mmCIF file of C-alpha atoms in Angstrom:
data_model
loop_
_atom_site.group_PDB
_atom_site.id
_atom_site.type_symbol
_atom_site.label_atom_id
_atom_site.label_comp_id
_atom_site.label_asym_id
_atom_site.label_seq_id
_atom_site.Cartn_x
_atom_site.Cartn_y
_atom_site.Cartn_z
ATOM 1 C CA MET S 28 -15.836 -20.364 38.278
ATOM 2 C CA ILE S 29 -19.187 -19.668 36.593
ATOM 3 C CA ARG S 30 -18.741 -15.893 36.810
ATOM 4 C CA VAL S 31 -15.307 -16.128 35.192
ATOM 5 C CA ILE S 32 -16.571 -18.456 32.440
ATOM 6 C CA THR S 33 -19.681 -16.445 31.603
ATOM 7 C CA GLN S 34 -18.809 -12.833 32.374
ATOM 8 C CA ASP S 35 -15.035 -12.613 32.029
ATOM 9 C CA MET S 36 -14.721 -15.072 29.130
ATOM 10 C CA GLY S 37 -18.125 -14.365 27.586
ATOM 11 C CA GLN S 38 -18.557 -18.120 27.169
ATOM 12 C CA LEU S 39 -21.925 -19.828 26.935
ATOM 13 C CA ILE S 40 -22.346 -22.851 29.188
ATOM 14 C CA ASN S 41 -25.016 -25.135 30.557
ATOM 15 C CA THR S 42 -24.494 -26.566 34.014
ATOM 16 C CA VAL S 43 -25.874 -29.405 36.067
ATOM 17 C CA ALA S 44 -25.637 -28.896 39.816
ATOM 18 C CA PRO S 45 -27.124 -30.272 43.046
ATOM 19 C CA MET S 46 -30.371 -28.606 44.087
ATOM 20 C CA LYS S 47 -32.468 -28.229 47.196
ATOM 21 C CA LYS S 48 -35.852 -29.700 46.270
ATOM 22 C CA ASP S 49 -37.579 -27.507 48.854
ATOM 23 C CA HIS S 50 -36.040 -24.243 47.582
ATOM 24 C CA PRO S 51 -38.794 -21.570 47.504
ATOM 25 C CA ARG S 52 -38.031 -20.561 43.914
ATOM 26 C CA LEU S 53 -38.595 -24.095 42.678
ATOM 27 C CA ALA S 54 -41.983 -24.123 44.417
ATOM 28 C CA HIS S 55 -43.234 -21.556 41.880
ATOM 29 C CA LEU S 56 -42.673 -23.902 38.927
ATOM 30 C CA THR S 57 -45.435 -26.123 37.601
ATOM 31 C CA PRO S 58 -44.721 -29.867 37.898
ATOM 32 C CA GLU S 59 -44.252 -29.946 34.099
ATOM 33 C CA ASN S 60 -41.649 -27.142 34.113
ATOM 34 C CA LEU S 61 -39.925 -28.572 37.187
ATOM 35 C CA ALA S 62 -39.533 -31.896 35.365
ATOM 36 C CA ARG S 63 -37.963 -30.083 32.386
ATOM 37 C CA VAL S 64 -35.194 -28.406 34.390
ATOM 38 C CA THR S 65 -34.450 -31.067 37.014
ATOM 39 C CA ARG S 66 -33.350 -34.677 37.051
ATOM 40 C CA ARG S 67 -33.133 -36.655 40.259
ATOM 41 C CA SER S 68 -31.545 -34.189 42.696
ATOM 42 C CA THR S 69 -29.921 -31.897 40.126
ATOM 43 C CA LEU S 70 -30.938 -28.733 38.314
ATOM 44 C CA GLY S 71 -29.931 -27.901 34.729
ATOM 45 C CA ILE S 72 -29.079 -24.240 34.140
ATOM 46 C CA ASN S 73 -28.314 -22.539 30.814
ATOM 47 C CA MET S 74 -26.092 -19.533 31.342
ATOM 48 C CA ARG S 75 -26.038 -17.070 28.487
ATOM 49 C CA GLU S 76 -23.929 -13.971 28.835
ATOM 50 C CA SER S 77 -24.893 -10.559 27.560
ATOM 51 C CA PRO S 78 -25.774 -7.255 29.218
ATOM 52 C CA PHE S 79 -29.456 -7.939 28.482
ATOM 53 C CA MET S 80 -29.406 -11.444 30.008
ATOM 54 C CA ARG S 81 -27.425 -10.229 33.036
ATOM 55 C CA GLU S 82 -29.993 -7.485 33.697
ATOM 56 C CA LEU S 83 -32.910 -9.849 33.132
ATOM 57 C CA GLY S 84 -31.337 -12.266 35.615
ATOM 58 C CA ARG S 85 -30.759 -9.478 38.131
ATOM 59 C CA LEU S 86 -34.387 -8.334 37.895
ATOM 60 C CA ASN S 87 -35.656 -11.888 38.334
ATOM 61 C CA ASP S 88 -33.349 -12.431 41.284
ATOM 62 C CA GLU S 89 -34.420 -9.149 42.864
ATOM 63 C CA ASP S 90 -38.055 -10.219 42.479
ATOM 64 C CA GLY S 91 -37.376 -13.706 43.892
ATOM 65 C CA GLN S 92 -38.231 -15.402 40.595
ATOM 66 C CA LEU S 93 -36.594 -18.219 38.713
ATOM 67 C CA LEU S 94 -36.322 -17.517 34.975
ATOM 68 C CA VAL S 95 -37.155 -20.594 32.900
ATOM 69 C CA GLY S 96 -37.282 -20.645 29.113
ATOM 70 C CA SER S 97 -36.992 -22.961 26.162
ATOM 71 C CA SER S 98 -34.196 -23.350 23.656
ATOM 72 C CA ALA S 99 -36.354 -21.766 20.935
ATOM 73 C CA ASN S 100 -36.465 -24.957 18.906
ATOM 74 C CA ILE S 101 -38.528 -28.078 18.447
ATOM 75 C CA THR S 102 -36.855 -31.062 20.125
ATOM 76 C CA GLY S 103 -34.416 -32.758 17.780
ATOM 77 C CA THR S 104 -34.196 -29.884 15.272
ATOM 78 C CA GLY S 105 -31.041 -28.277 16.669
ATOM 79 C CA GLN S 106 -30.237 -24.888 18.132
ATOM 80 C CA LYS S 107 -31.273 -21.886 16.099
ATOM 81 C CA LEU S 108 -28.503 -19.371 15.519
ATOM 82 C CA ARG S 109 -30.639 -16.567 14.050
ATOM 83 C CA VAL S 110 -34.183 -15.433 14.792
ATOM 84 C CA GLU S 111 -35.084 -16.088 11.146
ATOM 85 C CA ASP S 112 -34.354 -19.795 11.650
ATOM 86 C CA ILE S 113 -36.808 -20.286 14.533
ATOM 87 C CA GLU S 114 -39.767 -22.416 13.497
ATOM 88 C CA PRO S 115 -42.978 -20.341 13.113
ATOM 89 C CA LYS S 116 -44.741 -22.534 15.705
ATOM 90 C CA VAL S 117 -42.079 -21.687 18.323
ATOM 91 C CA PHE S 118 -41.831 -18.027 17.301
ATOM 92 C CA GLU S 119 -45.596 -17.514 17.616
ATOM 93 C CA ALA S 120 -45.653 -19.097 21.084
ATOM 94 C CA ALA S 121 -42.988 -16.726 22.460
ATOM 95 C CA ASP S 122 -43.941 -13.828 24.710
ATOM 96 C CA LEU S 123 -40.741 -11.996 23.800
ATOM 97 C CA VAL S 124 -38.127 -12.434 21.065
ATOM 98 C CA VAL S 125 -34.812 -10.577 21.336
ATOM 99 C CA ASP S 126 -32.884 -10.485 18.052
ATOM 100 C CA TYR S 127 -29.127 -10.232 18.628
ATOM 101 C CA GLY S 128 -28.431 -11.231 15.017
ATOM 102 C CA LEU S 129 -26.250 -14.154 14.025
ATOM 103 C CA GLN S 130 -24.748 -15.732 17.146
ATOM 104 C CA ARG S 131 -20.975 -15.534 17.489
ATOM 105 C CA TYR S 132 -20.571 -19.271 17.962
ATOM 106 C CA HIS S 133 -22.533 -20.083 14.784
ATOM 107 C CA ARG S 134 -19.529 -21.637 13.024
ATOM 108 C CA TYR S 135 -19.521 -24.539 15.476
ATOM 109 C CA GLN S 136 -23.109 -25.546 14.605
ATOM 110 C CA ARG S 137 -23.403 -26.709 18.224
ATOM 111 C CA SER S 138 -25.386 -25.890 21.319
ATOM 112 C CA GLY S 139 -23.644 -24.977 24.572
ATOM 113 C CA THR S 140 -21.426 -27.325 26.558
ATOM 114 C CA ILE S 141 -23.072 -29.112 29.490
ATOM 115 C CA LEU S 142 -20.809 -29.339 32.559
ATOM 116 C CA ASP S 143 -21.723 -31.197 35.760
ATOM 117 C CA LEU S 144 -20.365 -28.909 38.481
ATOM 118 C CA GLU S 145 -20.368 -31.623 41.144
ATOM 119 C CA THR S 146 -18.381 -34.236 39.182
ATOM 120 C CA MET S 147 -16.679 -31.884 36.670
ATOM 121 C CA LYS S 148 -17.780 -34.213 33.868
ATOM 122 C CA ILE S 149 -18.869 -33.064 30.442
ATOM 123 C CA TYR S 150 -22.274 -34.284 29.258
ATOM 124 C CA ARG S 151 -22.208 -32.430 25.928
ATOM 125 C CA ILE S 152 -19.304 -30.866 24.041
ATOM 126 C CA GLY S 153 -20.623 -27.587 22.706
ATOM 127 C CA ALA S 154 -19.647 -24.396 20.921
ATOM 128 C CA GLY S 155 -16.328 -22.961 22.068
ATOM 129 C CA TYR S 156 -15.588 -26.057 24.146
ATOM 130 C CA GLU S 157 -11.868 -26.057 23.347
ATOM 131 C CA LEU S 158 -11.558 -22.599 24.951
ATOM 132 C CA LEU S 159 -13.539 -23.689 28.011
ATOM 133 C CA ARG S 160 -11.523 -26.924 28.368
ATOM 134 C CA GLU S 161 -8.168 -25.160 28.137
ATOM 135 C CA ARG S 162 -9.088 -22.488 30.685
ATOM 136 C CA ILE S 163 -10.666 -24.883 33.183
ATOM 137 C CA LYS S 164 -7.466 -26.956 33.079
ATOM 138 C CA LYS S 165 -5.179 -23.920 33.377
ATOM 139 C CA TRP S 166 -7.114 -22.007 36.027
ATOM 140 C CA TRP S 167 -8.762 -24.747 38.133
ATOM 141 C CA GLY S 168 -6.709 -27.861 37.358
ATOM 142 C CA TYR S 169 -9.529 -30.038 35.987
ATOM 143 C CA GLU S 170 -8.764 -32.205 32.953
ATOM 144 C CA LEU S 171 -11.804 -32.456 30.704
ATOM 145 C CA ALA S 172 -12.321 -34.693 27.674
ATOM 146 C CA GLU S 173 -10.743 -33.459 24.454
ATOM 147 C CA ASP S 174 -12.994 -32.150 21.682
ATOM 148 C CA PRO S 175 -12.641 -34.557 18.744
ATOM 149 C CA ASP S 176 -13.192 -31.752 16.213
ATOM 150 C CA TYR S 177 -11.248 -28.841 17.737
ATOM 151 C CA LYS S 178 -8.086 -30.173 19.341
ATOM 152 C CA THR S 179 -6.011 -27.819 21.483
ATOM 153 C CA ASP S 180 -3.325 -30.069 22.900
ATOM 154 C CA LYS S 181 -1.133 -29.186 19.908
ATOM 155 C CA VAL S 182 -1.940 -25.767 18.503
ATOM 156 C CA GLY S 183 -0.169 -24.609 15.355
ATOM 157 C CA VAL S 184 0.464 -21.186 13.928
ATOM 158 C CA SER S 185 -2.555 -19.122 12.948
ATOM 159 C CA HIS S 186 -2.960 -17.663 9.480
ATOM 160 C CA SER S 187 -5.133 -14.803 8.300
ATOM 161 C CA LEU S 188 -7.086 -14.806 5.071
ATOM 162 C CA MET S 189 -6.710 -11.677 3.031
ATOM 163 C CA THR S 190 -9.623 -10.433 0.930
ATOM 164 C CA ASP S 191 -9.390 -9.393 -2.705
ATOM 165 C CA ASP S 192 -9.691 -5.792 -1.530
ATOM 166 C CA ALA S 193 -6.644 -6.195 0.701
ATOM 167 C CA HIS S 194 -4.623 -7.722 -2.139
ATOM 168 C CA ALA S 195 -5.633 -4.822 -4.406
ATOM 169 C CA ALA S 196 -4.637 -2.285 -1.759
ATOM 170 C CA TYR S 197 -1.131 -3.747 -1.514
ATOM 171 C CA GLU S 198 -0.506 -3.920 -5.275
#
């Protein structure tokens, strides 16, 4: 399911899943970092999809490491959708900044969806959620909560917006 959502659909998602507290990769985390990515007996995982992130994940996996990073924002200030919007304090603390430009889900002004993989419950409705919800229902039969802002149960006809240049070209 996760491979299809992230790689095939190119969807960003955060998951919560059961963890083994004695897993050797968790042993490498400081108590502070462990507390940031776990709660009770679950582990929170942010899954971004891009060739760069896939290769970074592969290299970490090959080396037996667990990749842990922040959301590049100060708590409560919201997700940053361009490098230019990252607070200087956060930017200066980073070891590496990769600038992909404006993120494709910027129009939502939301972070990623959080899905509990054990209960199939949504903890946060995020960017592109209506696509995720529709596909999870269609492909795996799970009914997730409807997005109050982007409803998909009744989808109308789409319309394109033509630019002034297009109008001029057709005159």
